[in-house]
Amino acid sequence: VGTIRSRGDLFGRRDAEQCGGRRVARDGVAEHPADMRALLVMRPDAYERFGGDTTLVVETARALRALGVEADMVSTLAPDARGYDVAHVFNAMRPEVCGPQVEGCRSSGVPVAFSTVWFDLREFLGRGCYYHDLARNEKDPASLERRYRALRSRSSESFLSYRARTRLARDLAAQARVLRRAHVLLPNSAVEARDCMMKLGVHEVPFEIVPVGASLEAADAWSDRRAGVLGVGRLEPRKNQTMTVLSLRDLPIELTI
């Protein structure tokens, strides 16, 4: 889960000091992580619509507890972070949700870490949705491939209506505003960190790359025989199962979705 930073480090205080009754070393790392309390904040529908961001919260909480940190999880729009050393909000894709969460934590006087879980939706909202609609109405796979090839040179934005482009620009601006309200950003990869800086224009908030923690227990069952392609995810256009099926239809490759 990366380095556990103290409240002092999140606020930029580097010298050794007393921080919440806990000694903080010069590099900003708490000397006694077991003394820390962290509030992990999920979207309100996290348990009804379980997804990758929910898994990230659960695995982060598990890893923090293994380090001795007291980590509590809540799924609410209005978290109460009083009494915690740090609040950790997840998923910037829905600013109408994460925005109030960040503000609620800040109003409690608690520094906010933000796992951005952000990706650019332009390709999906433009080309992806258009291609999906074509696939729903086209019965012949070969004809569908020809139509896709004819559209390949077009940009993703060209598939968007003026209203859709306006709405997307508004959403991107709202996401950027929320990220700027956090004390530290925790993108899952260098690519995600780059996109938050270059595509959202958020340069002023410090960040730490924290790879996604995931259980690999199931790997033992796959070690003896591996074959084909396994697609795991919710059945929806954004997961692009349609294109996967189309691409592999004439190949001797087993596909499991």
PDB file of C-alpha atoms in Angstrom:
ATOM      1  CA  VAL A   1       0.000   0.000   0.000  1.00  0.00           C
ATOM      2  CA  GLY A   2       3.007   2.285  -0.154  1.00  0.00           C
ATOM      3  CA  THR A   3       4.469   4.342   2.655  1.00  0.00           C
ATOM      4  CA  ILE A   4       2.218   5.287   5.553  1.00  0.00           C
ATOM      5  CA  ARG A   5       2.643   9.019   5.886  1.00  0.00           C
ATOM      6  CA  SER A   6       1.908  11.010   8.995  1.00  0.00           C
ATOM      7  CA  ARG A   7      -0.420  13.955   9.275  1.00  0.00           C
ATOM      8  CA  GLY A   8       2.652  16.157   9.596  1.00  0.00           C
ATOM      9  CA  ASP A   9       4.029  14.994   6.268  1.00  0.00           C
ATOM     10  CA  LEU A  10       0.704  15.506   4.489  1.00  0.00           C
ATOM     11  CA  PHE A  11       0.742  19.094   5.645  1.00  0.00           C
ATOM     12  CA  GLY A  12       4.389  19.470   4.628  1.00  0.00           C
ATOM     13  CA  ARG A  13       5.957  19.614   8.086  1.00  0.00           C
ATOM     14  CA  ARG A  14       9.310  17.827   7.764  1.00  0.00           C
ATOM     15  CA  ASP A  15      10.968  18.363  11.121  1.00  0.00           C
ATOM     16  CA  ALA A  16      10.459  15.979  13.986  1.00  0.00           C
ATOM     17  CA  GLU A  17       7.449  17.110  16.013  1.00  0.00           C
ATOM     18  CA  GLN A  18       4.552  16.018  18.116  1.00  0.00           C
ATOM     19  CA  CYS A  19       1.632  15.262  15.775  1.00  0.00           C
ATOM     20  CA  GLY A  20      -1.626  14.174  17.339  1.00  0.00           C
ATOM     21  CA  GLY A  21       0.206  12.843  20.383  1.00  0.00           C
ATOM     22  CA  ARG A  22       2.445  10.694  18.193  1.00  0.00           C
ATOM     23  CA  ARG A  23       6.125  11.185  17.483  1.00  0.00           C
ATOM     24  CA  VAL A  24       6.895  11.833  13.806  1.00  0.00           C
ATOM     25  CA  ALA A  25      10.369  11.290  12.395  1.00  0.00           C
ATOM     26  CA  ARG A  26      12.173  13.792  10.171  1.00  0.00           C
ATOM     27  CA  ASP A  27      11.197  12.012   6.980  1.00  0.00           C
ATOM     28  CA  GLY A  28       7.525  12.344   7.895  1.00  0.00           C
ATOM     29  CA  VAL A  29       6.951   8.634   8.575  1.00  0.00           C
ATOM     30  CA  ALA A  30       5.154   7.824  11.787  1.00  0.00           C
ATOM     31  CA  GLU A  31       7.404   5.906  14.185  1.00  0.00           C
ATOM     32  CA  HIS A  32       4.442   3.921  15.487  1.00  0.00           C
ATOM     33  CA  PRO A  33       1.966   3.112  12.676  1.00  0.00           C
ATOM     34  CA  ALA A  34      -0.131   1.179  15.195  1.00  0.00           C
ATOM     35  CA  ASP A  35      -1.072   4.517  16.732  1.00  0.00           C
ATOM     36  CA  MET A  36      -2.659   5.701  13.484  1.00  0.00           C
ATOM     37  CA  ARG A  37      -6.362   5.758  12.710  1.00  0.00           C
ATOM     38  CA  ALA A  38      -7.441   5.909   9.063  1.00  0.00           C
ATOM     39  CA  LEU A  39     -10.940   6.390   7.673  1.00  0.00           C
ATOM     40  CA  LEU A  40     -11.442   4.851   4.222  1.00  0.00           C
ATOM     41  CA  VAL A  41     -14.364   6.418   2.370  1.00  0.00           C
ATOM     42  CA  MET A  42     -16.258   4.581  -0.381  1.00  0.00           C
ATOM     43  CA  ARG A  43     -19.112   5.718  -2.601  1.00  0.00           C
ATOM     44  CA  PRO A  44     -22.558   5.215  -0.997  1.00  0.00           C
ATOM     45  CA  ASP A  45     -23.524   2.404  -3.407  1.00  0.00           C
ATOM     46  CA  ALA A  46     -20.229   0.516  -3.038  1.00  0.00           C
ATOM     47  CA  TYR A  47     -21.803  -2.635  -1.608  1.00  0.00           C
ATOM     48  CA  GLU A  48     -24.826  -2.610  -3.918  1.00  0.00           C
ATOM     49  CA  ARG A  49     -22.655  -2.041  -7.007  1.00  0.00           C
ATOM     50  CA  PHE A  50     -19.410  -3.717  -6.084  1.00  0.00           C
ATOM     51  CA  GLY A  51     -16.566  -2.818  -8.414  1.00  0.00           C
ATOM     52  CA  GLY A  52     -12.832  -2.391  -8.754  1.00  0.00           C
ATOM     53  CA  ASP A  53     -12.750   0.713  -6.588  1.00  0.00           C
ATOM     54  CA  THR A  54     -14.550  -1.170  -3.812  1.00  0.00           C
ATOM     55  CA  THR A  55     -11.992  -3.962  -4.054  1.00  0.00           C
ATOM     56  CA  LEU A  56      -9.237  -1.354  -3.774  1.00  0.00           C
ATOM     57  CA  VAL A  57     -10.765  -0.023  -0.547  1.00  0.00           C
ATOM     58  CA  VAL A  58     -11.144  -3.483   0.983  1.00  0.00           C
ATOM     59  CA  GLU A  59      -7.604  -4.564   0.073  1.00  0.00           C
ATOM     60  CA  THR A  60      -6.134  -1.263   1.287  1.00  0.00           C
ATOM     61  CA  ALA A  61      -7.908  -1.621   4.625  1.00  0.00           C
ATOM     62  CA  ARG A  62      -6.657  -5.202   4.945  1.00  0.00           C
ATOM     63  CA  ALA A  63      -3.050  -4.167   4.272  1.00  0.00           C
ATOM     64  CA  LEU A  64      -3.220  -1.204   6.661  1.00  0.00           C
ATOM     65  CA  ARG A  65      -4.563  -3.413   9.439  1.00  0.00           C
ATOM     66  CA  ALA A  66      -1.727  -5.871   8.831  1.00  0.00           C
ATOM     67  CA  LEU A  67       0.637  -2.966   9.537  1.00  0.00           C
ATOM     68  CA  GLY A  68      -1.166  -2.228  12.783  1.00  0.00           C
ATOM     69  CA  VAL A  69      -3.120   0.784  11.538  1.00  0.00           C
ATOM     70  CA  GLU A  70      -6.704   1.069  12.751  1.00  0.00           C
ATOM     71  CA  ALA A  71      -8.565   1.304   9.434  1.00  0.00           C
ATOM     72  CA  ASP A  72     -12.316   1.797   9.260  1.00  0.00           C
ATOM     73  CA  MET A  73     -14.405   1.697   6.078  1.00  0.00           C
ATOM     74  CA  VAL A  74     -17.555   3.725   5.451  1.00  0.00           C
ATOM     75  CA  SER A  75     -19.801   4.050   2.401  1.00  0.00           C
ATOM     76  CA  THR A  76     -21.410   7.450   2.692  1.00  0.00           C
ATOM     77  CA  LEU A  77     -21.691  10.827   1.026  1.00  0.00           C
ATOM     78  CA  ALA A  78     -21.056  12.652   4.301  1.00  0.00           C
ATOM     79  CA  PRO A  79     -18.201  10.999   6.240  1.00  0.00           C
ATOM     80  CA  ASP A  80     -17.364  12.115   9.772  1.00  0.00           C
ATOM     81  CA  ALA A  81     -13.577  11.917  10.052  1.00  0.00           C
ATOM     82  CA  ARG A  82     -13.244  13.469  13.508  1.00  0.00           C
ATOM     83  CA  GLY A  83     -10.827  11.497  15.659  1.00  0.00           C
ATOM     84  CA  TYR A  84      -8.921  10.043  12.702  1.00  0.00           C
ATOM     85  CA  ASP A  85      -5.369  10.870  11.654  1.00  0.00           C
ATOM     86  CA  VAL A  86      -6.088  10.684   7.940  1.00  0.00           C
ATOM     87  CA  ALA A  87      -9.065  10.205   5.647  1.00  0.00           C
ATOM     88  CA  HIS A  88      -8.695   8.261   2.417  1.00  0.00           C
ATOM     89  CA  VAL A  89     -11.216   8.889  -0.371  1.00  0.00           C
ATOM     90  CA  PHE A  90     -11.434   6.723  -3.498  1.00  0.00           C
ATOM     91  CA  ASN A  91     -12.521   7.230  -7.129  1.00  0.00           C
ATOM     92  CA  ALA A  92     -12.531  10.647  -8.790  1.00  0.00           C
ATOM     93  CA  MET A  93     -14.742   9.616 -11.692  1.00  0.00           C
ATOM     94  CA  ARG A  94     -17.923  10.848 -10.003  1.00  0.00           C
ATOM     95  CA  PRO A  95     -17.197  14.333  -8.618  1.00  0.00           C
ATOM     96  CA  GLU A  96     -20.774  14.689  -7.393  1.00  0.00           C
ATOM     97  CA  VAL A  97     -19.925  11.877  -4.957  1.00  0.00           C
ATOM     98  CA  CYS A  98     -16.247  12.288  -4.097  1.00  0.00           C
ATOM     99  CA  GLY A  99     -16.516  16.082  -3.893  1.00  0.00           C
ATOM    100  CA  PRO A 100     -18.817  16.102  -0.822  1.00  0.00           C
ATOM    101  CA  GLN A 101     -16.769  13.257   0.666  1.00  0.00           C
ATOM    102  CA  VAL A 102     -13.535  15.250   0.446  1.00  0.00           C
ATOM    103  CA  GLU A 103     -15.176  18.388   1.821  1.00  0.00           C
ATOM    104  CA  GLY A 104     -16.725  16.431   4.682  1.00  0.00           C
ATOM    105  CA  CYS A 105     -13.324  15.073   5.675  1.00  0.00           C
ATOM    106  CA  ARG A 106     -11.660  18.462   5.369  1.00  0.00           C
ATOM    107  CA  SER A 107     -14.322  20.044   7.550  1.00  0.00           C
ATOM    108  CA  SER A 108     -13.302  17.585  10.267  1.00  0.00           C
ATOM    109  CA  GLY A 109      -9.789  19.043  10.205  1.00  0.00           C
ATOM    110  CA  VAL A 110      -8.294  15.821   8.874  1.00  0.00           C
ATOM    111  CA  PRO A 111      -5.823  15.581   5.955  1.00  0.00           C
ATOM    112  CA  VAL A 112      -7.241  13.829   2.909  1.00  0.00           C
ATOM    113  CA  ALA A 113      -5.476  11.219   0.781  1.00  0.00           C
ATOM    114  CA  PHE A 114      -7.178  10.494  -2.528  1.00  0.00           C
ATOM    115  CA  SER A 115      -6.855   7.317  -4.585  1.00  0.00           C
ATOM    116  CA  THR A 116      -7.806   8.859  -7.899  1.00  0.00           C
ATOM    117  CA  VAL A 117      -8.901   5.694  -9.786  1.00  0.00           C
ATOM    118  CA  TRP A 118      -9.113   8.011 -12.803  1.00  0.00           C
ATOM    119  CA  PHE A 119      -9.039   7.294 -16.513  1.00  0.00           C
ATOM    120  CA  ASP A 120      -9.904   9.271 -19.618  1.00  0.00           C
ATOM    121  CA  LEU A 121     -13.414   8.407 -20.855  1.00  0.00           C
ATOM    122  CA  ARG A 122     -13.127  10.190 -24.196  1.00  0.00           C
ATOM    123  CA  GLU A 123     -12.310   7.007 -26.127  1.00  0.00           C
ATOM    124  CA  PHE A 124     -15.212   5.115 -24.577  1.00  0.00           C
ATOM    125  CA  LEU A 125     -17.832   7.879 -24.705  1.00  0.00           C
ATOM    126  CA  GLY A 126     -16.938   8.675 -28.296  1.00  0.00           C
ATOM    127  CA  ARG A 127     -15.719   5.701 -30.292  1.00  0.00           C
ATOM    128  CA  GLY A 128     -16.655   3.012 -27.754  1.00  0.00           C
ATOM    129  CA  CYS A 129     -20.347   3.845 -27.452  1.00  0.00           C
ATOM    130  CA  TYR A 130     -20.668   4.419 -31.210  1.00  0.00           C
ATOM    131  CA  TYR A 131     -19.028   1.082 -31.997  1.00  0.00           C
ATOM    132  CA  HIS A 132     -21.212  -0.678 -29.442  1.00  0.00           C
ATOM    133  CA  ASP A 133     -24.361   0.689 -31.073  1.00  0.00           C
ATOM    134  CA  LEU A 134     -23.115  -0.491 -34.467  1.00  0.00           C
ATOM    135  CA  ALA A 135     -22.531  -3.974 -33.068  1.00  0.00           C
ATOM    136  CA  ARG A 136     -26.043  -4.134 -31.644  1.00  0.00           C
ATOM    137  CA  ASN A 137     -27.593  -3.383 -35.040  1.00  0.00           C
ATOM    138  CA  GLU A 138     -25.247  -5.320 -37.332  1.00  0.00           C
ATOM    139  CA  LYS A 139     -25.814  -9.066 -37.685  1.00  0.00           C
ATOM    140  CA  ASP A 140     -22.865  -9.909 -39.951  1.00  0.00           C
ATOM    141  CA  PRO A 141     -19.458  -9.866 -38.173  1.00  0.00           C
ATOM    142  CA  ALA A 142     -17.504  -9.385 -41.407  1.00  0.00           C
ATOM    143  CA  SER A 143     -19.631  -6.388 -42.340  1.00  0.00           C
ATOM    144  CA  LEU A 144     -19.169  -4.973 -38.860  1.00  0.00           C
ATOM    145  CA  GLU A 145     -15.385  -5.267 -39.177  1.00  0.00           C
ATOM    146  CA  ARG A 146     -15.474  -3.401 -42.475  1.00  0.00           C
ATOM    147  CA  ARG A 147     -17.451  -0.574 -40.884  1.00  0.00           C
ATOM    148  CA  TYR A 148     -14.996  -0.392 -38.007  1.00  0.00           C
ATOM    149  CA  ARG A 149     -12.027  -0.196 -40.394  1.00  0.00           C
ATOM    150  CA  ALA A 150     -13.681   2.628 -42.306  1.00  0.00           C
ATOM    151  CA  LEU A 151     -14.036   4.624 -39.073  1.00  0.00           C
ATOM    152  CA  ARG A 152     -10.535   3.941 -37.762  1.00  0.00           C
ATOM    153  CA  SER A 153      -9.034   7.260 -38.870  1.00  0.00           C
ATOM    154  CA  ARG A 154     -11.628   9.368 -37.050  1.00  0.00           C
ATOM    155  CA  SER A 155     -10.786  10.836 -33.653  1.00  0.00           C
ATOM    156  CA  SER A 156     -12.754   9.759 -30.594  1.00  0.00           C
ATOM    157  CA  GLU A 157     -14.049  13.300 -30.070  1.00  0.00           C
ATOM    158  CA  SER A 158     -15.567  13.326 -33.561  1.00  0.00           C
ATOM    159  CA  PHE A 159     -18.144  10.758 -32.443  1.00  0.00           C
ATOM    160  CA  LEU A 160     -19.388  13.030 -29.657  1.00  0.00           C
ATOM    161  CA  SER A 161     -22.217  15.500 -30.070  1.00  0.00           C
ATOM    162  CA  TYR A 162     -21.745  19.107 -29.027  1.00  0.00           C
ATOM    163  CA  ARG A 163     -23.824  18.441 -25.912  1.00  0.00           C
ATOM    164  CA  ALA A 164     -21.744  15.373 -25.033  1.00  0.00           C
ATOM    165  CA  ARG A 165     -18.469  17.298 -25.493  1.00  0.00           C
ATOM    166  CA  THR A 166     -19.774  20.098 -23.288  1.00  0.00           C
ATOM    167  CA  ARG A 167     -20.853  17.652 -20.600  1.00  0.00           C
ATOM    168  CA  LEU A 168     -17.502  15.848 -20.730  1.00  0.00           C
ATOM    169  CA  ALA A 169     -15.577  19.130 -20.381  1.00  0.00           C
ATOM    170  CA  ARG A 170     -17.720  20.049 -17.389  1.00  0.00           C
ATOM    171  CA  ASP A 171     -17.095  16.675 -15.749  1.00  0.00           C
ATOM    172  CA  LEU A 172     -13.323  16.906 -16.298  1.00  0.00           C
ATOM    173  CA  ALA A 173     -13.237  20.369 -14.734  1.00  0.00           C
ATOM    174  CA  ALA A 174     -15.216  19.123 -11.729  1.00  0.00           C
ATOM    175  CA  GLN A 175     -12.889  16.144 -11.282  1.00  0.00           C
ATOM    176  CA  ALA A 176      -9.861  18.430 -11.360  1.00  0.00           C
ATOM    177  CA  ARG A 177     -11.386  20.724  -8.719  1.00  0.00           C
ATOM    178  CA  VAL A 178     -11.950  17.789  -6.374  1.00  0.00           C
ATOM    179  CA  LEU A 179      -8.385  16.500  -6.792  1.00  0.00           C
ATOM    180  CA  ARG A 180      -7.023  19.930  -5.915  1.00  0.00           C
ATOM    181  CA  ARG A 181      -8.855  19.756  -2.589  1.00  0.00           C
ATOM    182  CA  ALA A 182      -6.893  16.681  -1.473  1.00  0.00           C
ATOM    183  CA  HIS A 183      -3.616  16.898   0.433  1.00  0.00           C
ATOM    184  CA  VAL A 184      -2.005  14.010  -1.455  1.00  0.00           C
ATOM    185  CA  LEU A 185      -3.009  11.973  -4.502  1.00  0.00           C
ATOM    186  CA  LEU A 186      -2.451   8.212  -4.732  1.00  0.00           C
ATOM    187  CA  PRO A 187      -2.677   7.161  -8.393  1.00  0.00           C
ATOM    188  CA  ASN A 188      -2.296   3.442  -9.066  1.00  0.00           C
ATOM    189  CA  SER A 189       0.321   3.818 -11.791  1.00  0.00           C
ATOM    190  CA  ALA A 190       2.709   6.238 -13.442  1.00  0.00           C
ATOM    191  CA  VAL A 191       0.323   6.448 -16.406  1.00  0.00           C
ATOM    192  CA  GLU A 192      -2.553   7.462 -14.157  1.00  0.00           C
ATOM    193  CA  ALA A 193      -0.350  10.047 -12.420  1.00  0.00           C
ATOM    194  CA  ARG A 194       0.672  11.455 -15.812  1.00  0.00           C
ATOM    195  CA  ASP A 195      -2.943  11.659 -16.967  1.00  0.00           C
ATOM    196  CA  CYS A 196      -4.049  13.462 -13.810  1.00  0.00           C
ATOM    197  CA  MET A 197      -1.342  16.035 -14.446  1.00  0.00           C
ATOM    198  CA  MET A 198      -1.550  16.337 -18.230  1.00  0.00           C
ATOM    199  CA  LYS A 199      -5.230  15.703 -18.979  1.00  0.00           C
ATOM    200  CA  LEU A 200      -6.775  17.154 -15.826  1.00  0.00           C
ATOM    201  CA  GLY A 201      -4.072  19.775 -15.331  1.00  0.00           C
ATOM    202  CA  VAL A 202      -3.549  18.984 -11.640  1.00  0.00           C
ATOM    203  CA  HIS A 203       0.123  19.771 -10.987  1.00  0.00           C
ATOM    204  CA  GLU A 204       0.139  21.383  -7.564  1.00  0.00           C
ATOM    205  CA  VAL A 205      -0.943  18.447  -5.365  1.00  0.00           C
ATOM    206  CA  PRO A 206       1.812  15.990  -4.307  1.00  0.00           C
ATOM    207  CA  PHE A 207       1.305  12.393  -5.303  1.00  0.00           C
ATOM    208  CA  GLU A 208       2.624   8.955  -4.478  1.00  0.00           C
ATOM    209  CA  ILE A 209       2.163   6.055  -6.903  1.00  0.00           C
ATOM    210  CA  VAL A 210       0.495   3.168  -5.065  1.00  0.00           C
ATOM    211  CA  PRO A 211       0.006  -0.010  -7.146  1.00  0.00           C
ATOM    212  CA  VAL A 212      -3.313  -1.771  -6.707  1.00  0.00           C
ATOM    213  CA  GLY A 213      -3.192  -4.447  -4.034  1.00  0.00           C
ATOM    214  CA  ALA A 214      -4.993  -7.627  -5.057  1.00  0.00           C
ATOM    215  CA  SER A 215      -5.149 -11.134  -3.693  1.00  0.00           C
ATOM    216  CA  LEU A 216      -3.346 -13.744  -5.782  1.00  0.00           C
ATOM    217  CA  GLU A 217      -4.644 -16.742  -3.849  1.00  0.00           C
ATOM    218  CA  ALA A 218      -6.611 -17.990  -6.850  1.00  0.00           C
ATOM    219  CA  ALA A 219      -3.422 -18.215  -8.929  1.00  0.00           C
ATOM    220  CA  ASP A 220      -2.602 -21.606  -7.415  1.00  0.00           C
ATOM    221  CA  ALA A 221      -5.617 -23.123  -9.141  1.00  0.00           C
ATOM    222  CA  TRP A 222      -4.431 -21.819 -12.520  1.00  0.00           C
ATOM    223  CA  SER A 223      -0.796 -22.861 -12.317  1.00  0.00           C
ATOM    224  CA  ASP A 224      -1.232 -26.383 -13.755  1.00  0.00           C
ATOM    225  CA  ARG A 225      -3.098 -25.456 -16.932  1.00  0.00           C
ATOM    226  CA  ARG A 226      -3.423 -22.126 -18.648  1.00  0.00           C
ATOM    227  CA  ALA A 227      -5.310 -21.745 -21.884  1.00  0.00           C
ATOM    228  CA  GLY A 228      -7.382 -19.171 -23.673  1.00  0.00           C
ATOM    229  CA  VAL A 229      -8.501 -15.696 -22.653  1.00  0.00           C
ATOM    230  CA  LEU A 230     -10.403 -14.863 -19.479  1.00  0.00           C
ATOM    231  CA  GLY A 231     -12.374 -11.595 -19.384  1.00  0.00           C
ATOM    232  CA  VAL A 232     -13.457 -10.613 -15.879  1.00  0.00           C
ATOM    233  CA  GLY A 233     -15.787  -7.691 -15.305  1.00  0.00           C
ATOM    234  CA  ARG A 234     -19.315  -6.383 -15.284  1.00  0.00           C
ATOM    235  CA  LEU A 235     -21.185  -6.997 -18.551  1.00  0.00           C
ATOM    236  CA  GLU A 236     -21.418  -3.486 -19.947  1.00  0.00           C
ATOM    237  CA  PRO A 237     -20.198  -1.526 -23.011  1.00  0.00           C
ATOM    238  CA  ARG A 238     -17.304   0.047 -21.119  1.00  0.00           C
ATOM    239  CA  LYS A 239     -15.760  -3.378 -20.496  1.00  0.00           C
ATOM    240  CA  ASN A 240     -15.792  -3.940 -24.276  1.00  0.00           C
ATOM    241  CA  GLN A 241     -16.667  -7.634 -24.270  1.00  0.00           C
ATOM    242  CA  THR A 242     -18.284  -7.178 -27.694  1.00  0.00           C
ATOM    243  CA  MET A 243     -14.996  -6.192 -29.338  1.00  0.00           C
ATOM    244  CA  THR A 244     -13.193  -9.050 -27.591  1.00  0.00           C
ATOM    245  CA  VAL A 245     -15.659 -11.601 -28.959  1.00  0.00           C
ATOM    246  CA  LEU A 246     -15.497 -10.096 -32.442  1.00  0.00           C
ATOM    247  CA  SER A 247     -11.692 -10.045 -32.507  1.00  0.00           C
ATOM    248  CA  LEU A 248     -11.268 -13.657 -31.401  1.00  0.00           C
ATOM    249  CA  ARG A 249     -14.188 -15.257 -33.224  1.00  0.00           C
ATOM    250  CA  ASP A 250     -12.142 -16.979 -35.965  1.00  0.00           C
ATOM    251  CA  LEU A 251      -9.132 -17.885 -33.828  1.00  0.00           C
ATOM    252  CA  PRO A 252      -8.651 -21.226 -32.055  1.00  0.00           C
ATOM    253  CA  ILE A 253      -8.612 -19.489 -28.681  1.00  0.00           C
ATOM    254  CA  GLU A 254     -10.978 -20.376 -25.863  1.00  0.00           C
ATOM    255  CA  LEU A 255     -12.726 -17.296 -24.501  1.00  0.00           C
ATOM    256  CA  THR A 256     -14.382 -17.147 -21.093  1.00  0.00           C
ATOM    257  CA  ILE A 257     -16.276 -14.046 -19.991  1.00  0.00           C
TER     258      ILE A 257
END
